[in-house]
Short mmCIF file of C-alpha atoms in Angstrom, two decimals:
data_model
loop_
_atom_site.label_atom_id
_atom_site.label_comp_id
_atom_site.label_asym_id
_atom_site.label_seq_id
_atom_site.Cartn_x
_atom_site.Cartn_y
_atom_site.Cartn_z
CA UNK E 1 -5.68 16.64 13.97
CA UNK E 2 -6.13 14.07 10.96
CA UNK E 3 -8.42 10.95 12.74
CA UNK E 4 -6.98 8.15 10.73
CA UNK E 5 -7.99 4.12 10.62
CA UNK E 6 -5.91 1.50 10.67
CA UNK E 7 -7.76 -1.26 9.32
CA UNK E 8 -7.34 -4.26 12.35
CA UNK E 9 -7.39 -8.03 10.69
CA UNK E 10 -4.23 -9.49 11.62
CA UNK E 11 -2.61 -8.94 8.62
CA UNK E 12 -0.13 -5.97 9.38
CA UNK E 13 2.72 -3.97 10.49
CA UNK E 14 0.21 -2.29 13.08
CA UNK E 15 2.49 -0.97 16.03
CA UNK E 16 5.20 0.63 13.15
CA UNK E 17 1.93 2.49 11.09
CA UNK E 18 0.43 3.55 14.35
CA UNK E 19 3.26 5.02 16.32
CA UNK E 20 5.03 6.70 12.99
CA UNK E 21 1.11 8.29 12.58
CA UNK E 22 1.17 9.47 16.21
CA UNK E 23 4.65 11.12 16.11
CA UNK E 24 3.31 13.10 12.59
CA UNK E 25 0.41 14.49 14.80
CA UNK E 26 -2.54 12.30 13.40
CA UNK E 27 -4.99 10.40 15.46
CA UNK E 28 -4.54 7.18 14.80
CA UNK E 29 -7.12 4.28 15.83
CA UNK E 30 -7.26 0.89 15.05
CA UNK E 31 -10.66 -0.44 13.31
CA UNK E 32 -12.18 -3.25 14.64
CA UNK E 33 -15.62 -3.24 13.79
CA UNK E 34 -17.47 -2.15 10.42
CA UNK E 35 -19.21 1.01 12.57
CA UNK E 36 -15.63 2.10 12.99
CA UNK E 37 -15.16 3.32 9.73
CA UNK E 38 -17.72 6.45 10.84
CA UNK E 39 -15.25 7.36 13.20
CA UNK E 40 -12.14 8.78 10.74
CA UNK E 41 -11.72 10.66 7.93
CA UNK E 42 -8.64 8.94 6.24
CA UNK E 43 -8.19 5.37 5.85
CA UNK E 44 -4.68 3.10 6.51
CA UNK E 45 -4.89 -0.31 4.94
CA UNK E 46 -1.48 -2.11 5.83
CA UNK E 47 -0.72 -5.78 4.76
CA UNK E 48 2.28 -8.33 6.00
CA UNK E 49 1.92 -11.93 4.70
CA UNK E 50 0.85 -13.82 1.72
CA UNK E 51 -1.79 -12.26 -0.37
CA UNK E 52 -4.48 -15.08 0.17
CA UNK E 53 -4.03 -15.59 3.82
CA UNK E 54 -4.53 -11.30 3.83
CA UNK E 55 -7.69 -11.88 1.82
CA UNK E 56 -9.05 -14.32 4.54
CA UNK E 57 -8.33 -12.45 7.75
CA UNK E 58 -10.00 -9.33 5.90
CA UNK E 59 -13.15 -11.51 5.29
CA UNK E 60 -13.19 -13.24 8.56
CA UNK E 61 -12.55 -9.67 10.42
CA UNK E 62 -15.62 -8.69 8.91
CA UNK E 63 -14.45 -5.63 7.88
CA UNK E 64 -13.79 -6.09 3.81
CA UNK E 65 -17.21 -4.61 2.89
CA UNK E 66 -16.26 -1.35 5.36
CA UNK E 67 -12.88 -1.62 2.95
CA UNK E 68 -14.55 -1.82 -0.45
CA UNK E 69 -17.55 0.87 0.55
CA UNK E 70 -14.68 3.45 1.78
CA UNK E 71 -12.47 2.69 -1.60
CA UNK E 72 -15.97 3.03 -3.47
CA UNK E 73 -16.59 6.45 -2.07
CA UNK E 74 -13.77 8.23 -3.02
CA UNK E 75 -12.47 9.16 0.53
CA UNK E 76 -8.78 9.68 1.39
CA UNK E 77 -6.96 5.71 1.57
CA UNK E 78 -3.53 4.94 1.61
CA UNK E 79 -2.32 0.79 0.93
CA UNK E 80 0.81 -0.52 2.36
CA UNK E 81 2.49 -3.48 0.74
CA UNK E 82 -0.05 -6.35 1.15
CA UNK E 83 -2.39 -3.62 1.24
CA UNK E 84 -1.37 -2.20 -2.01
CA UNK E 85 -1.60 -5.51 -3.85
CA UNK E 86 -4.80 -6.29 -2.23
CA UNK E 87 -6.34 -3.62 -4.33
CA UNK E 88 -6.44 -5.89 -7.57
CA UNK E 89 -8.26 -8.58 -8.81
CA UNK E 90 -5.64 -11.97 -8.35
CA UNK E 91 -2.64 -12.95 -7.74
CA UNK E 92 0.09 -15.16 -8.73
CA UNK E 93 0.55 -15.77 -4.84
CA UNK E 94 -3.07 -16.82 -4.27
CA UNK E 95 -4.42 -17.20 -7.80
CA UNK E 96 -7.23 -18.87 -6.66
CA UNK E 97 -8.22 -15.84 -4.73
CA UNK E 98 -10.20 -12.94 -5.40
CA UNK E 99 -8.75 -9.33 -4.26
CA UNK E 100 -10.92 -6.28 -3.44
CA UNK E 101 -10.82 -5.90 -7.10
CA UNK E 102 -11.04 -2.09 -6.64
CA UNK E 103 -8.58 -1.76 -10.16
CA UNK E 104 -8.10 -4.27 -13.02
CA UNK E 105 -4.59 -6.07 -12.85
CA UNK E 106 -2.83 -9.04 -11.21
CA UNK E 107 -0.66 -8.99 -8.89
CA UNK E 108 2.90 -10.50 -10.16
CA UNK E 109 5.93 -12.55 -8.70
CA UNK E 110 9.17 -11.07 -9.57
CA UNK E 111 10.70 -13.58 -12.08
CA UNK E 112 13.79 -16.03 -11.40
CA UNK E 113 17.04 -14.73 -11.96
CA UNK E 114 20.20 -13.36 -11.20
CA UNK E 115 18.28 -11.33 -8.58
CA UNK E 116 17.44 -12.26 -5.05
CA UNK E 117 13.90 -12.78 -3.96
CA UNK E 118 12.55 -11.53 -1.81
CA UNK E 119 13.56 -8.18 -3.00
CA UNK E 120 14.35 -6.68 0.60
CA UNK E 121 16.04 -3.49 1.84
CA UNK E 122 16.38 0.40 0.17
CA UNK E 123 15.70 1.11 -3.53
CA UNK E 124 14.52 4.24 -5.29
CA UNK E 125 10.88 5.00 -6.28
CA UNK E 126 10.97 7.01 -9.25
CA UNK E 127 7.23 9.38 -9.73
CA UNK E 128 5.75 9.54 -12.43
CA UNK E 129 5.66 13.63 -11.68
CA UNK E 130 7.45 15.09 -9.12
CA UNK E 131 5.25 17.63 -9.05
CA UNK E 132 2.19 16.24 -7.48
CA UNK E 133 1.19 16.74 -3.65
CA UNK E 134 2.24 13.09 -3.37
CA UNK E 135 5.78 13.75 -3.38
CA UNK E 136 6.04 17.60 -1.85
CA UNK E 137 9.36 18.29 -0.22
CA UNK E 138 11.11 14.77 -1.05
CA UNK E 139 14.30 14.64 -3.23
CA UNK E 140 14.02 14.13 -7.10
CA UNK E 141 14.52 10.19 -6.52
CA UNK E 142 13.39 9.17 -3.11
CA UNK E 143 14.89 5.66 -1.67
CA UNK E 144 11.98 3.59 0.37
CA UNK E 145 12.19 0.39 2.24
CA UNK E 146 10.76 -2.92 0.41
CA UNK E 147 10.60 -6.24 1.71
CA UNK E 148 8.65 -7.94 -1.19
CA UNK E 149 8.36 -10.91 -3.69
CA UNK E 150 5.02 -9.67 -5.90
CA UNK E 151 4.29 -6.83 -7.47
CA UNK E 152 1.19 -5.00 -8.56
CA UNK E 153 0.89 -5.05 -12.49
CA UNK E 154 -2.13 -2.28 -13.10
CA UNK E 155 -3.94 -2.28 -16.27
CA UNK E 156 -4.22 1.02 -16.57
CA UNK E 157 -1.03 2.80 -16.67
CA UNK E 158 -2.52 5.84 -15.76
CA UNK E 159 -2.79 5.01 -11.86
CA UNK E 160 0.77 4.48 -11.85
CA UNK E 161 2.69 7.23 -9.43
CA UNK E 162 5.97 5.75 -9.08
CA UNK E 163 8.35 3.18 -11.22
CA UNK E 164 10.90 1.14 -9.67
CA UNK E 165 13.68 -1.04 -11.28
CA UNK E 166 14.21 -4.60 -9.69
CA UNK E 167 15.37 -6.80 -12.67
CA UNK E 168 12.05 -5.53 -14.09
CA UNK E 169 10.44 -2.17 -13.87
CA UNK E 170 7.21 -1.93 -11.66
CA UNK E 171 4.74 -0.02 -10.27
CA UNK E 172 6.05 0.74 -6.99
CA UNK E 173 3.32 3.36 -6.07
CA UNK E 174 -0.08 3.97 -7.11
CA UNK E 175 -2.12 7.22 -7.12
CA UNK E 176 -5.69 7.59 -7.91
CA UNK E 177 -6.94 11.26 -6.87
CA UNK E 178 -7.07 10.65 -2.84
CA UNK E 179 -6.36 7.08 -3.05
CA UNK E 180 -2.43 6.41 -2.74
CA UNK E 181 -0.59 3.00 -2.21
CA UNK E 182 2.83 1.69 -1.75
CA UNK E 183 4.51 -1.54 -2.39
CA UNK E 184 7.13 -0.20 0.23
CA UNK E 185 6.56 0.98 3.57
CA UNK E 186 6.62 4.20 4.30
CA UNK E 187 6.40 3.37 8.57
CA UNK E 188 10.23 1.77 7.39
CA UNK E 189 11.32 4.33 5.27
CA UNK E 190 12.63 7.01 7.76
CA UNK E 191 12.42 10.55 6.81
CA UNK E 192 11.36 9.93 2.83
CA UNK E 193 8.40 8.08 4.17
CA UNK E 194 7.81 10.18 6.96
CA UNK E 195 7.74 13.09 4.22
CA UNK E 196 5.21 10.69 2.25
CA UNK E 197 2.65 10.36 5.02
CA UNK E 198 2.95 14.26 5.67
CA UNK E 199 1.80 14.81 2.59
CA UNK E 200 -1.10 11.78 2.74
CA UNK E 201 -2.82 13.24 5.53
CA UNK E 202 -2.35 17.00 4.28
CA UNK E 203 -4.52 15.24 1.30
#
């Protein structure tokens, strides 16, 4: 049984991640403390809100260094929305304040136009190869859930796992050996992201 942490600082869809985790078979616990982190052996970093009030609660939870020394050591992580952007160094949102700055890029708000922002409900997330453990058992072009209005723009388009057309292409998932984030949710996304966290904490 997978002992995963949800990272606790007030900035998440906690209930969803936690009870789709449970019904997978993973032991899911919520982190409240940095000497939590010793306790699990894959790492959930959701995020709901604006990017700088996300960067606060992290800070004033006390448990952003816990963050940046598991995403440092290579473990198994997986970012959720918020989470996902929260990854980089600014953005647009916040641009006053600094991200985890775990990867070079900004984080980007989807421009003005004929489109509706936020872009909200079910849209496809194209990989980048369909053949890595990522994406086992999911269809050729898997639909997700987004409820969103920035974007992750990564410098190097080699951590890239998934495109996604809304007015503009973007990165809509991210893949850096065990490290894996989504600008969707997964805990929304019914059986697709049910598949997707299968396959995260087979990792």
């Amino acid at each position: 049984m997978a002992a995963v942490g949800i990272v606790d600082y007030n900035s998440g869809n906690l209930l969803s991640v936690q009870n789709t985790l449970q019904a997978l078979g993973a032991a899911p616990q919520l982190l409240h403390s940095p000497g939590d982190f010793a306790q699990v052996d894959r790492l959930v970093l959701p995020g709901v809100g604006a990017f700088g009030d996300c960067v606060r609660n992290l800070r004033e939870s006390g448990l952003w260094d816990g963050v940046k020394e598991w995403l440092a050591s290579g473990r198994p992580f997986f970012g959720i929305c918020v989470g996902y952007q929260l990854l980089f160094e600014r953005s647009e949102e916040s641009p006053e304040v600094e991200g985890l700055a775990h990867y070079r890029g900004i984080v980007k708000r989807f421009p003005r136009g004929s489109l509706k922002v936020p872009h909200m409900g079910w849209n496809v997330a194209r990989p980048v190869s369909t053949s890595a453990a990522a994406w086992a058992a999911l269809p050729e072009d898997p639909h997700f859930y987004f409820v969103h209005s920035y974007y992750p723009e990564p410098e190097d388009p080699a951590l890239v796992a998934a495109w996604t057309d809304y007015g503009v292409r973007f990165a809509s998932a991210l893949q850096d050996g065990p490290l894996f984030a989504t600008q969707f949710h997964p805990e929304k996304s019914q059986d697709n992201g049910l598949q997707l966290l299968r396959n995260f904490l087979k990792t």
